[in-house]
Short mmCIF file of C-alpha atoms and ligand atoms in Angstrom, two decimals:
data_model
loop_
_atom_site.label_atom_id
_atom_site.label_comp_id
_atom_site.label_asym_id
_atom_site.label_seq_id
_atom_site.Cartn_x
_atom_site.Cartn_y
_atom_site.Cartn_z
CA MET A 2 -17.76 -8.06 -24.21
CA GLY A 3 -19.38 -4.80 -25.27
CA LYS A 4 -17.50 -3.52 -28.29
CA VAL A 5 -15.82 -6.26 -30.25
CA THR A 6 -13.51 -3.89 -32.09
CA GLY A 7 -12.94 -1.47 -29.20
CA PHE A 8 -9.26 -2.33 -28.77
CA LEU A 9 -8.68 -1.80 -32.49
CA GLU A 10 -10.41 1.58 -32.68
CA ILE A 11 -9.57 3.29 -29.40
CA ASP A 12 -6.12 4.17 -28.07
CA ARG A 13 -5.21 3.78 -24.44
CA GLN A 14 -5.92 6.98 -22.54
CA ASP A 15 -5.16 7.36 -18.85
CA ARG A 16 -5.65 9.89 -16.07
CA LYS A 17 -3.27 12.82 -16.14
CA TYR A 18 -1.66 14.72 -13.29
CA LYS A 19 -2.11 18.41 -12.53
CA PRO A 20 1.07 20.35 -13.44
CA ALA A 21 4.01 19.69 -11.12
CA ALA A 22 4.55 23.42 -10.47
CA ASP A 23 1.03 23.63 -9.00
CA ARG A 24 0.77 20.36 -7.16
CA ILE A 25 4.00 20.72 -5.17
CA ARG A 26 2.40 23.67 -3.37
CA HIS A 27 -0.01 21.42 -1.49
CA TYR A 28 -0.57 17.89 -0.19
CA ASP A 29 -3.86 17.17 -1.96
CA GLU A 30 -4.33 14.47 -4.59
CA PHE A 31 -3.56 15.72 -8.10
CA MET A 32 -4.93 13.04 -10.40
CA ILE A 33 -7.42 14.32 -13.00
CA PRO A 34 -10.18 11.71 -13.53
CA LEU A 35 -11.26 10.78 -17.07
CA SER A 36 -14.68 11.96 -18.22
CA GLU A 37 -17.53 9.44 -18.11
CA GLU A 38 -17.40 9.03 -21.88
CA ALA A 39 -13.64 8.51 -21.93
CA THR A 40 -13.93 5.92 -19.12
CA LYS A 41 -16.57 4.01 -21.07
CA ASN A 42 -14.39 4.10 -24.17
CA GLN A 43 -11.44 2.78 -22.22
CA ALA A 44 -13.59 -0.01 -20.75
CA SER A 45 -14.64 -0.97 -24.28
CA ARG A 46 -11.01 -1.71 -25.13
CA CYS A 47 -11.15 -4.87 -22.97
CA MET A 48 -10.97 -7.86 -25.34
CA ASP A 49 -12.54 -10.30 -22.85
CA CYS A 50 -9.72 -12.72 -23.72
CA GLY A 51 -10.43 -16.43 -23.47
CA ILE A 52 -8.04 -16.57 -20.54
CA PRO A 53 -8.20 -13.25 -18.70
CA PHE A 54 -4.66 -13.11 -17.32
CA CYS A 55 -5.61 -9.95 -15.41
CA HIS A 56 -7.69 -12.12 -13.01
CA ASN A 57 -4.52 -13.66 -11.69
CA GLY A 58 -2.39 -10.58 -12.18
CA CYS A 59 -4.68 -8.88 -9.66
CA PRO A 60 -3.97 -10.22 -6.15
CA VAL A 61 -7.66 -9.91 -5.12
CA ASN A 62 -8.68 -11.57 -8.41
CA ASN A 63 -10.92 -8.70 -9.47
CA GLN A 64 -13.27 -9.82 -12.26
CA ILE A 65 -11.96 -7.14 -14.54
CA PRO A 66 -13.50 -8.04 -17.94
CA ASP A 67 -16.95 -8.31 -16.29
CA TRP A 68 -16.91 -4.82 -14.82
CA ASN A 69 -15.30 -3.38 -17.92
CA ASP A 70 -18.29 -4.66 -19.86
CA LEU A 71 -20.75 -3.27 -17.31
CA VAL A 72 -19.09 0.15 -17.44
CA TYR A 73 -19.16 0.14 -21.23
CA HIS A 74 -22.92 -0.48 -21.06
CA GLY A 75 -23.40 2.25 -18.44
CA GLU A 76 -24.36 -0.22 -15.70
CA TRP A 77 -22.24 1.44 -13.05
CA LYS A 78 -24.16 0.17 -10.03
CA ARG A 79 -23.80 -3.45 -11.13
CA ALA A 80 -20.12 -2.81 -11.88
CA LEU A 81 -19.72 -1.53 -8.31
CA ALA A 82 -21.38 -4.62 -6.84
CA ASN A 83 -19.11 -6.85 -8.89
CA LEU A 84 -16.01 -4.89 -7.86
CA HIS A 85 -16.96 -5.01 -4.18
CA SER A 86 -17.47 -8.77 -4.40
CA THR A 87 -13.67 -9.20 -4.59
CA ASN A 88 -12.24 -5.98 -3.13
CA ASN A 89 -13.44 -4.25 0.04
CA PHE A 90 -11.59 -1.02 -0.70
CA PRO A 91 -11.26 -0.31 -4.43
CA GLU A 92 -10.95 3.41 -3.71
CA PHE A 93 -7.57 2.64 -2.07
CA THR A 94 -6.28 0.32 -4.80
CA GLY A 95 -7.73 2.54 -7.55
CA ARG A 96 -5.33 5.22 -6.31
CA ILE A 97 -2.18 3.51 -5.04
CA CYS A 98 -2.04 -0.02 -6.44
CA PRO A 99 0.91 -0.49 -8.82
CA ALA A 100 -1.60 -2.35 -11.02
CA PRO A 101 0.00 -5.72 -11.71
CA CYS A 102 -3.29 -6.45 -13.54
CA GLU A 103 -2.23 -4.04 -16.29
CA ALA A 104 1.15 -5.76 -16.62
CA SER A 105 -0.70 -9.02 -17.25
CA CYS A 106 -3.32 -7.57 -19.64
CA THR A 107 -3.05 -9.17 -23.08
CA LEU A 108 -2.97 -5.70 -24.66
CA ASN A 109 0.19 -5.03 -22.66
CA LEU A 110 1.99 -7.28 -25.12
CA GLN A 111 1.88 -4.11 -27.24
CA ASP A 112 2.34 -1.69 -24.33
CA GLN A 113 -1.31 -0.62 -24.54
CA PRO A 114 -3.00 -2.35 -21.56
CA VAL A 115 -6.56 -1.51 -20.62
CA THR A 116 -6.57 1.31 -18.03
CA ILE A 117 -7.89 -1.11 -15.42
CA LYS A 118 -6.90 0.83 -12.31
CA THR A 119 -8.44 4.05 -13.61
CA ILE A 120 -11.72 2.28 -14.42
CA GLU A 121 -11.73 0.63 -10.97
CA CYS A 122 -11.31 4.03 -9.33
CA ALA A 123 -14.04 5.59 -11.48
CA ILE A 124 -16.51 2.84 -10.51
CA VAL A 125 -16.04 3.21 -6.77
CA ASP A 126 -15.76 7.02 -6.76
CA ARG A 127 -19.03 7.17 -8.67
CA GLY A 128 -20.54 4.67 -6.22
CA PHE A 129 -19.72 6.96 -3.30
CA ASN A 130 -20.90 10.07 -5.15
CA GLU A 131 -24.23 8.43 -6.01
CA GLY A 132 -24.72 7.19 -2.43
CA TRP A 133 -24.61 3.55 -3.48
CA VAL A 134 -21.99 2.57 -0.92
CA VAL A 135 -24.01 1.96 2.22
CA PRO A 136 -23.48 -0.10 5.36
CA GLU A 137 -24.19 -3.81 4.93
CA PRO A 138 -24.92 -5.02 8.46
CA PRO A 139 -25.39 -8.77 8.91
CA LYS A 140 -28.91 -10.21 8.89
CA ARG A 141 -28.13 -12.32 11.96
CA LYS A 142 -25.52 -12.21 14.67
CA THR A 143 -23.48 -15.25 15.70
CA GLY A 144 -22.61 -14.14 19.23
CA ARG A 145 -18.90 -14.84 18.55
CA ARG A 146 -16.31 -12.23 19.46
CA VAL A 147 -13.29 -11.58 17.26
CA ALA A 148 -10.38 -9.24 18.05
CA VAL A 149 -8.37 -7.73 15.19
CA VAL A 150 -5.02 -6.22 16.17
CA GLY A 151 -4.07 -3.48 13.71
CA SER A 152 -6.23 -1.37 11.40
CA GLY A 153 -4.15 -1.26 8.21
CA PRO A 154 -5.76 -2.55 5.01
CA ALA A 155 -5.35 -6.20 6.15
CA GLY A 156 -7.01 -5.61 9.53
CA LEU A 157 -9.77 -3.45 8.01
CA ALA A 158 -10.58 -6.03 5.31
CA ALA A 159 -10.63 -8.89 7.83
CA ALA A 160 -12.79 -6.85 10.24
CA GLN A 161 -15.31 -5.86 7.57
CA GLN A 162 -15.71 -9.41 6.28
CA LEU A 163 -16.06 -10.86 9.79
CA ALA A 164 -18.62 -8.24 10.86
CA ARG A 165 -20.66 -8.94 7.73
CA ALA A 166 -20.58 -12.64 8.68
CA GLY A 167 -22.31 -11.68 11.93
CA HIS A 168 -19.45 -11.71 14.44
CA ASP A 169 -18.83 -9.04 17.07
CA VAL A 170 -15.60 -7.51 15.82
CA HIS A 171 -13.28 -5.37 17.95
CA VAL A 172 -10.35 -3.66 16.23
CA PHE A 173 -7.44 -2.63 18.49
CA GLU A 174 -5.18 0.07 17.04
CA LYS A 175 -2.22 1.69 18.76
CA ASN A 176 -2.52 4.92 16.78
CA ALA A 177 -5.21 7.56 17.23
CA LYS A 178 -6.84 6.75 13.88
CA ALA A 179 -7.39 3.74 11.63
CA GLY A 180 -5.59 2.97 8.38
CA GLY A 181 -2.06 1.79 9.23
CA LEU A 182 0.40 2.76 6.53
CA LEU A 183 -2.47 4.06 4.39
CA ARG A 184 -2.85 6.83 6.94
CA TYR A 185 0.59 7.30 8.49
CA GLY A 186 2.96 6.22 5.69
CA ILE A 187 1.47 6.97 2.29
CA PRO A 188 1.32 10.76 1.74
CA ASP A 189 -1.97 12.58 1.24
CA PHE A 190 -0.95 13.60 -2.27
CA LYS A 191 -1.18 9.91 -3.22
CA MET A 192 -4.29 9.16 -1.18
CA GLU A 193 -6.33 11.63 0.87
CA LYS A 194 -7.29 10.37 4.31
CA HIS A 195 -11.01 11.20 4.25
CA LEU A 196 -11.27 8.10 2.07
CA ILE A 197 -10.30 6.00 5.10
CA ASP A 198 -12.65 7.91 7.41
CA ARG A 199 -15.71 7.19 5.30
CA ARG A 200 -14.89 3.45 5.15
CA VAL A 201 -14.41 3.41 8.91
CA ALA A 202 -17.82 5.09 9.27
CA GLN A 203 -19.34 2.39 7.05
CA MET A 204 -17.70 -0.34 9.12
CA GLU A 205 -18.86 1.21 12.40
CA ALA A 206 -22.41 1.20 11.03
CA GLU A 207 -21.91 -2.48 10.23
CA GLY A 208 -21.06 -3.12 13.88
CA VAL A 209 -17.24 -2.99 14.01
CA ILE A 210 -16.01 -1.41 17.24
CA PHE A 211 -12.67 0.43 17.05
CA HIS A 212 -10.47 0.83 20.15
CA TYR A 213 -7.82 3.46 19.42
CA GLU A 214 -4.56 4.17 21.25
CA VAL A 215 -4.38 0.62 22.55
CA ASN A 216 -0.96 -0.91 21.92
CA VAL A 217 -1.68 -4.60 22.41
CA GLY A 218 1.21 -6.22 24.27
CA VAL A 219 2.11 -2.90 25.90
CA ASP A 220 -1.07 -1.20 27.14
CA VAL A 221 -2.99 -4.46 27.54
CA ASN A 222 -1.72 -8.01 27.85
CA VAL A 223 -2.37 -9.90 24.64
CA ARG A 224 -3.24 -13.00 26.66
CA ASP A 225 -6.23 -11.08 28.09
CA ILE A 226 -7.30 -10.24 24.55
CA VAL A 227 -7.02 -13.92 23.55
CA ALA A 228 -8.94 -15.02 26.65
CA GLY A 229 -11.73 -12.50 25.99
CA HIS A 230 -12.36 -13.40 22.35
CA ASP A 231 -13.22 -16.50 20.33
CA ALA A 232 -10.57 -15.66 17.74
CA VAL A 233 -7.79 -13.10 17.35
CA VAL A 234 -6.44 -11.80 14.03
CA LEU A 235 -2.92 -10.36 14.08
CA ALA A 236 -2.66 -7.65 11.41
CA GLY A 237 0.05 -5.45 12.93
CA GLY A 238 2.11 -4.92 9.77
CA ALA A 239 5.90 -5.19 9.35
CA GLU A 240 7.07 -2.07 11.13
CA ASN A 241 10.71 -2.85 11.79
CA PRO A 242 12.71 -0.64 9.34
CA ARG A 243 15.99 -1.77 7.75
CA ASP A 244 18.82 0.31 9.25
CA LEU A 245 22.20 1.32 7.83
CA PRO A 246 24.65 0.79 10.70
CA ILE A 247 27.71 2.52 9.22
CA PRO A 248 30.02 5.14 10.76
CA GLY A 249 28.18 8.40 11.41
CA ARG A 250 24.71 6.80 11.76
CA GLU A 251 24.26 8.73 15.03
CA LEU A 252 24.68 12.15 13.38
CA ARG A 253 21.79 14.64 13.61
CA GLY A 254 20.10 14.65 10.23
CA VAL A 255 19.96 10.89 9.55
CA HIS A 256 16.41 9.58 9.92
CA PHE A 257 14.22 6.66 9.03
CA ALA A 258 11.86 7.53 6.16
CA MET A 259 8.81 6.57 8.18
CA ASP A 260 9.63 9.10 10.93
CA PHE A 261 9.70 11.82 8.28
CA LEU A 262 6.58 10.67 6.39
CA THR A 263 4.47 10.00 9.47
CA GLN A 264 5.20 13.46 10.83
CA GLN A 265 4.07 15.09 7.60
CA ASN A 266 0.87 13.05 7.42
CA ARG A 267 0.11 14.06 11.01
CA ARG A 268 0.77 17.72 10.17
CA VAL A 269 -1.66 17.57 7.24
CA SER A 270 -4.40 16.04 9.37
CA GLY A 271 -3.73 18.27 12.39
CA GLU A 272 -2.70 15.37 14.64
CA PRO A 273 0.01 16.02 17.25
CA LEU A 274 3.45 14.91 15.99
CA ALA A 275 4.15 12.70 19.02
CA THR A 276 7.83 13.80 19.00
CA ASN A 277 9.97 16.75 20.06
CA GLU A 278 12.15 16.44 16.98
CA PRO A 279 10.35 17.77 13.92
CA ILE A 280 12.04 16.73 10.66
CA PHE A 281 11.91 19.20 7.78
CA ALA A 282 13.56 19.11 4.37
CA THR A 283 13.08 22.85 3.90
CA GLY A 284 16.21 24.54 2.52
CA LYS A 285 18.20 21.30 2.76
CA HIS A 286 20.14 19.03 0.46
CA VAL A 287 18.28 15.76 0.89
CA VAL A 288 19.56 12.29 0.08
CA VAL A 289 17.05 9.44 0.01
CA ILE A 290 18.62 5.99 0.34
CA GLY A 291 16.35 3.35 -1.19
CA GLY A 292 14.51 3.22 -4.48
CA GLY A 293 11.01 1.89 -3.73
CA ASP A 294 7.61 3.47 -2.99
CA THR A 295 8.83 4.78 0.35
CA GLY A 296 11.78 6.47 -1.31
CA SER A 297 9.48 8.10 -3.87
CA ASP A 298 7.17 9.34 -1.14
CA CYS A 299 10.16 10.90 0.65
CA ILE A 300 11.09 12.71 -2.56
CA GLY A 301 7.57 14.10 -3.11
CA THR A 302 7.34 15.20 0.53
CA SER A 303 10.82 16.80 0.49
CA VAL A 304 9.91 18.75 -2.65
CA ARG A 305 6.75 20.01 -0.96
CA HIS A 306 8.79 21.07 2.09
CA GLY A 307 10.99 23.16 -0.20
CA ALA A 308 14.21 21.12 -0.30
CA LEU A 309 17.15 22.70 -2.14
CA SER A 310 17.97 19.39 -3.83
CA VAL A 311 16.85 15.78 -3.60
CA THR A 312 19.06 12.88 -4.66
CA GLN A 313 18.11 9.22 -4.58
CA LEU A 314 20.57 6.38 -4.10
CA GLU A 315 19.90 2.76 -4.96
CA ILE A 316 22.31 -0.11 -4.37
CA MET A 317 20.83 -2.26 -7.15
CA PRO A 318 21.89 -1.72 -10.79
CA GLU A 319 19.71 0.44 -13.01
CA PRO A 320 16.96 -1.77 -14.46
CA PRO A 321 16.08 -1.65 -18.17
CA VAL A 322 13.66 1.07 -19.32
CA LYS A 323 11.65 -1.51 -21.22
CA GLU A 324 11.07 -5.14 -20.34
CA SER A 325 11.29 -8.07 -22.74
CA LYS A 326 7.63 -9.10 -23.00
CA LEU A 327 8.53 -12.57 -24.18
CA LEU A 328 10.46 -13.15 -20.99
CA THR A 329 8.22 -11.41 -18.47
CA TRP A 330 4.58 -11.21 -19.61
CA PRO A 331 2.12 -11.79 -17.90
CA ASP A 332 4.24 -11.37 -14.77
CA TRP A 333 5.27 -8.13 -13.11
CA PRO A 334 8.44 -7.00 -14.90
CA LEU A 335 11.55 -5.50 -13.37
CA LYS A 336 12.03 -2.17 -15.16
CA LEU A 337 12.83 1.45 -14.46
CA ARG A 338 9.78 3.11 -12.96
CA THR A 339 9.45 6.86 -12.73
CA SER A 340 6.91 8.10 -10.20
CA SER A 341 5.08 11.42 -10.13
CA SER A 342 7.46 12.42 -7.31
CA HIS A 343 10.51 11.77 -9.49
CA ASP A 344 8.96 14.01 -12.13
CA GLU A 345 8.36 16.77 -9.59
CA ALA A 346 11.89 16.77 -8.21
CA GLY A 347 13.81 16.10 -11.37
CA ALA A 348 15.77 14.25 -8.69
CA PRO A 349 18.98 12.62 -9.86
CA ARG A 350 18.88 8.86 -9.26
CA HIS A 351 22.15 7.04 -8.76
CA PHE A 352 22.16 3.26 -9.12
CA SER A 353 24.77 0.70 -8.01
CA VAL A 354 25.77 2.95 -5.11
CA LEU A 355 26.77 1.78 -1.64
CA THR A 356 26.92 4.31 1.20
CA LYS A 357 30.03 3.71 3.30
CA GLU A 358 29.92 6.52 5.83
CA PHE A 359 27.86 9.50 7.00
CA LEU A 360 30.06 12.57 7.36
CA GLY A 361 29.44 15.32 9.88
CA LYS A 362 30.69 18.27 11.87
CA ASP A 363 29.91 18.91 15.54
CA GLY A 364 27.47 15.98 15.56
CA VAL A 365 25.52 17.27 12.55
CA LEU A 366 25.33 15.54 9.16
CA THR A 367 27.13 17.27 6.29
CA GLY A 368 27.42 14.55 3.66
CA LEU A 369 27.91 10.92 2.66
CA ARG A 370 30.84 8.95 1.36
CA CYS A 371 29.75 6.42 -1.23
CA VAL A 372 31.29 3.91 -3.63
CA LYS A 373 30.02 2.33 -6.82
CA VAL A 374 29.37 -1.43 -6.79
CA ASP A 375 29.40 -3.88 -9.69
CA GLY A 376 26.73 -6.46 -10.61
CA LYS A 377 28.05 -8.78 -7.88
CA MET A 378 27.78 -6.04 -5.25
CA GLN A 379 31.58 -5.76 -5.10
CA GLU A 380 33.07 -2.29 -4.64
CA VAL A 381 34.50 -0.78 -7.81
CA PRO A 382 38.10 0.32 -7.05
CA ASP A 383 38.72 4.08 -6.90
CA SER A 384 35.00 4.85 -7.25
CA SER A 385 34.61 6.65 -3.92
CA PHE A 386 32.73 9.96 -4.03
CA ILE A 387 31.19 12.41 -1.60
CA LEU A 388 27.65 13.81 -1.70
CA ARG A 389 26.62 16.87 0.21
CA ALA A 390 23.63 16.25 2.51
CA ASP A 391 21.87 17.99 5.40
CA LEU A 392 19.14 15.36 5.63
CA VAL A 393 19.36 11.64 4.87
CA LEU A 394 16.20 9.55 4.76
CA LEU A 395 16.64 5.79 5.08
CA ALA A 396 14.01 4.17 2.87
CA MET A 397 15.45 0.68 2.50
CA GLY A 398 12.33 -1.24 3.38
CA PHE A 399 11.19 -3.15 6.41
CA VAL A 400 12.82 -6.23 7.88
CA SER A 401 9.95 -7.80 9.82
CA PRO A 402 7.16 -7.12 12.32
CA ILE A 403 8.17 -5.69 15.69
CA ARG A 404 8.85 -8.58 18.05
CA GLU A 405 8.75 -6.79 21.41
CA GLY A 406 5.35 -6.57 23.10
CA LEU A 407 2.63 -8.31 21.10
CA LEU A 408 4.55 -11.17 19.46
CA GLU A 409 6.92 -11.85 22.36
CA GLN A 410 4.06 -11.92 24.85
CA LEU A 411 2.04 -14.24 22.64
CA GLY A 412 4.96 -16.58 21.94
CA VAL A 413 3.86 -17.41 18.37
CA ASP A 414 6.42 -19.04 16.07
CA LEU A 415 8.05 -16.81 13.48
CA ASP A 416 9.26 -17.87 10.03
CA ASN A 417 12.89 -17.54 8.98
CA ARG A 418 12.32 -13.89 8.00
CA GLY A 419 10.84 -13.02 11.39
CA ASN A 420 7.22 -12.81 10.19
CA VAL A 421 4.41 -14.63 12.01
CA ALA A 422 4.40 -18.22 10.75
CA ALA A 423 1.00 -19.08 9.20
CA ASP A 424 -0.02 -20.56 5.86
CA THR A 425 -2.37 -18.97 3.30
CA ARG A 426 -5.14 -21.53 3.62
CA ALA A 427 -5.85 -21.68 7.38
CA TYR A 428 -3.97 -18.47 8.28
CA ASN A 429 -3.59 -19.82 11.84
CA SER A 430 -0.48 -19.14 13.86
CA THR A 431 1.07 -21.67 16.21
CA ARG A 432 -1.21 -20.36 19.02
CA GLU A 433 -4.70 -21.76 19.09
CA LYS A 434 -7.41 -19.41 17.81
CA VAL A 435 -4.78 -16.81 16.82
CA PHE A 436 -4.57 -15.98 13.09
CA ALA A 437 -2.26 -13.67 11.13
CA CYS A 438 -2.48 -11.79 7.83
CA GLY A 439 -1.05 -8.90 5.83
CA ASP A 440 2.50 -7.63 6.21
CA MET A 441 2.71 -9.21 9.67
CA ARG A 442 2.45 -12.64 8.01
CA ARG A 443 3.90 -12.13 4.53
CA GLY A 444 6.42 -9.35 5.23
CA GLN A 445 6.54 -5.93 3.60
CA SER A 446 4.21 -5.96 0.59
CA LEU A 447 1.38 -4.03 -1.06
CA VAL A 448 -2.03 -2.71 -0.05
CA VAL A 449 -3.80 -5.03 -2.48
CA TRP A 450 -2.03 -8.06 -0.98
CA ALA A 451 -3.01 -6.91 2.51
CA ILE A 452 -6.67 -6.70 1.40
CA ARG A 453 -6.47 -10.18 -0.13
CA GLU A 454 -4.95 -11.66 3.01
CA GLY A 455 -7.46 -9.89 5.27
CA ARG A 456 -10.34 -11.32 3.23
CA GLN A 457 -8.91 -14.82 3.10
CA CYS A 458 -8.04 -14.76 6.79
CA ALA A 459 -11.65 -13.75 7.57
CA HIS A 460 -12.81 -16.77 5.58
CA ALA A 461 -10.52 -19.01 7.64
CA VAL A 462 -11.64 -17.48 10.95
CA ASP A 463 -15.33 -17.79 10.07
CA LEU A 464 -14.79 -21.44 9.11
CA HIS A 465 -12.96 -22.04 12.38
CA LEU A 466 -15.73 -20.44 14.42
CA MET A 467 -18.79 -21.80 12.60
CA GLY A 468 -17.61 -25.02 10.96
CA GLU A 469 -18.76 -23.58 7.62
CA THR A 470 -18.54 -20.22 5.86
CA ASN A 471 -20.11 -18.25 3.04
CA LEU A 472 -17.30 -15.71 2.98
CA PRO A 473 -15.35 -15.74 -0.30
CA ARG A 474 -11.67 -16.47 -0.28
C1 LIG B 7 5.86 4.95 2.77
C2 LIG B 7 5.14 3.78 2.21
C3 LIG B 7 4.52 3.89 0.98
C4 LIG B 7 3.84 2.81 0.44
N1 LIG B 7 3.22 2.97 -0.77
C5 LIG B 7 2.49 1.95 -1.26
C6 LIG B 7 1.79 2.11 -2.48
O1 LIG B 7 1.86 3.15 -3.13
N2 LIG B 7 1.03 1.08 -2.94
C7 LIG B 7 0.93 -0.09 -2.23
O2 LIG B 7 0.20 -0.99 -2.65
N3 LIG B 7 1.60 -0.28 -1.07
C8 LIG B 7 2.38 0.72 -0.57
N4 LIG B 7 3.05 0.53 0.60
C9 LIG B 7 2.93 -0.76 1.32
C10 LIG B 7 1.59 -0.86 2.06
O3 LIG B 7 1.31 0.34 2.71
C11 LIG B 7 1.60 -2.02 3.06
O4 LIG B 7 1.96 -3.21 2.38
C12 LIG B 7 0.21 -2.23 3.69
O5 LIG B 7 -0.22 -1.05 4.33
C13 LIG B 7 0.25 -3.38 4.69
O6 LIG B 7 -0.98 -3.47 5.32
P1 LIG B 7 -1.15 -4.15 6.75
O7 LIG B 7 -2.57 -3.97 7.13
O8 LIG B 7 -0.63 -5.53 6.70
O9 LIG B 7 -0.18 -3.35 7.74
P2 LIG B 7 -0.08 -1.80 8.11
O10 LIG B 7 -0.65 -0.94 7.07
O11 LIG B 7 1.34 -1.60 8.50
O12 LIG B 7 -1.01 -1.68 9.40
C14 LIG B 7 -0.65 -2.27 10.62
C15 LIG B 7 -1.43 -1.58 11.74
O13 LIG B 7 -1.27 -2.31 12.95
C16 LIG B 7 -1.07 -1.39 14.01
N5 LIG B 7 -0.38 -2.14 15.08
C17 LIG B 7 0.82 -2.76 15.01
N6 LIG B 7 1.11 -3.37 16.17
C18 LIG B 7 0.06 -3.12 17.00
C19 LIG B 7 -0.21 -3.48 18.36
N7 LIG B 7 0.64 -4.22 19.08
N8 LIG B 7 -1.37 -3.05 18.92
C20 LIG B 7 -2.25 -2.29 18.18
N9 LIG B 7 -2.03 -1.91 16.91
C21 LIG B 7 -0.88 -2.34 16.31
C22 LIG B 7 -0.25 -0.29 13.40
O14 LIG B 7 -0.32 0.90 14.15
C23 LIG B 7 -0.93 -0.17 12.03
O15 LIG B 7 -2.03 0.71 12.10
C24 LIG B 7 3.78 1.58 1.16
C25 LIG B 7 4.43 1.46 2.38
C26 LIG B 7 5.11 2.54 2.90
C27 LIG B 7 5.82 2.41 4.22
S1 LIG B 8 -6.55 -3.99 -7.22
FE1 LIG B 8 -4.63 -3.45 -8.29
S2 LIG B 8 -4.16 -5.30 -9.49
FE2 LIG B 8 -6.32 -5.48 -8.87
S3 LIG B 8 -7.51 -4.57 -10.58
FE3 LIG B 8 -7.15 -2.92 -9.09
S4 LIG B 8 -5.29 -1.89 -9.82
FE4 LIG B 8 -5.38 -3.93 -10.82
#
């Protein structure tokens, strides 16, 4: 612990955003990093508590007090090595992790947690700028072949760990580029995609071979992949979106959020849209149904398109603005969260609202009929109202992985939510030498959980192949 009285002397200071009026004109990131001195000061606020709750608050168990101390003492390279020992991709989490670590920080008892995520991002960004992040190829090869299906954060983390353990790793990805939802879901303004490209370059230099535009189970039989490898890791995500099958669902103008977001990410990167139906919010009244990250990303993207208005609907009741620390700390609290996209749009958010019907004329969406619901999800009598809408984006989450193709062909057992059944110790599915991790195993989740599962799954695969492993869990 560098500065014993740091938390008493220095207030929490976090990164700021560029002004909304400027940032909505482009799709670039808009976070303004702290200066080196300010970052060191913030790191010095870490109390190095006897029990660092942040270790468990962070799903990859980042050793936060240790690298805070190293940053405070200006030992950035050692801080980077420590950070990489638990997290393959801190530049992703340092940008888009919701930071459950900060919720569990002891200083959060007074709403002043250490700016952990900002410090994490500063360490890894500096590491790249200084040229400290270099390929780490294995010293010896094992001669074992591993296939990883899917190149989202889970597949990438598993592949990197397994390649560093000396295995020949082949990643099969149905899209033209790696990254999964990091690339095709999360907008560039939250995370620019060159960050994925430079990690992929590092992994290629470490020996990982990427096979793009190969939909396993469609373009190739998954049984051939299993036969040709010593182990197979399923990391295909949970891509089956939750639908809203109510009258008018077929109207032109009602779309899944992911169709809208993926198109925009492809536009930004110059990739073909892969559809004849471009979706634009320009000049439209947009209604986003669903209140999570995906909903927020739809709002930010609609604003950048030039929507006339953006309204968000959420079926759940409005959560409290402030949590009761005594009830929730050190866990992740349920409370009202306002994203940068909400700030940009000034978008009205309606809670406890159920959409009953999409309204239209000549096959084209014109509005929605909604009702209010009470705490038991029962309709409130006489609460029906109509919202004008030219574009509705369904952002109600994902139900499960896609069953057709890969999973059907493989015949692995699924759990009662339709995810691939596998535990978090051995990560093996019900098919021999087939493992599963990330959203495909745990259901829709977070990038940091995908990284954790990819790392732990790699540990399990290495143990399975070699009878022993040095890979961390
Ligand atoms: C719009 C949106 C915003 C989000 N924002 C955040 C956020 O801000 N912070 C956060 O932490 N999390 C966020 N998430 C969640 C996060 O992105 C996911 O939890 C995470 O990406 C899951 O990682 P994964 O590797 O398991 O799966 P994915 O990222 O879904 O990757 C799966 C990959 O497998 C490929 N694939 C699937 N089937 C096959 C096949 N048969 N053959 C070949 N390839 C296949 C897919 O093309 C894809 O590339 C967001 C999700 C969405 C949709
Ligand atoms: S990965 Fe997420 S939870 Fe872990 S330290 Fe970073 S911001 Fe916190």
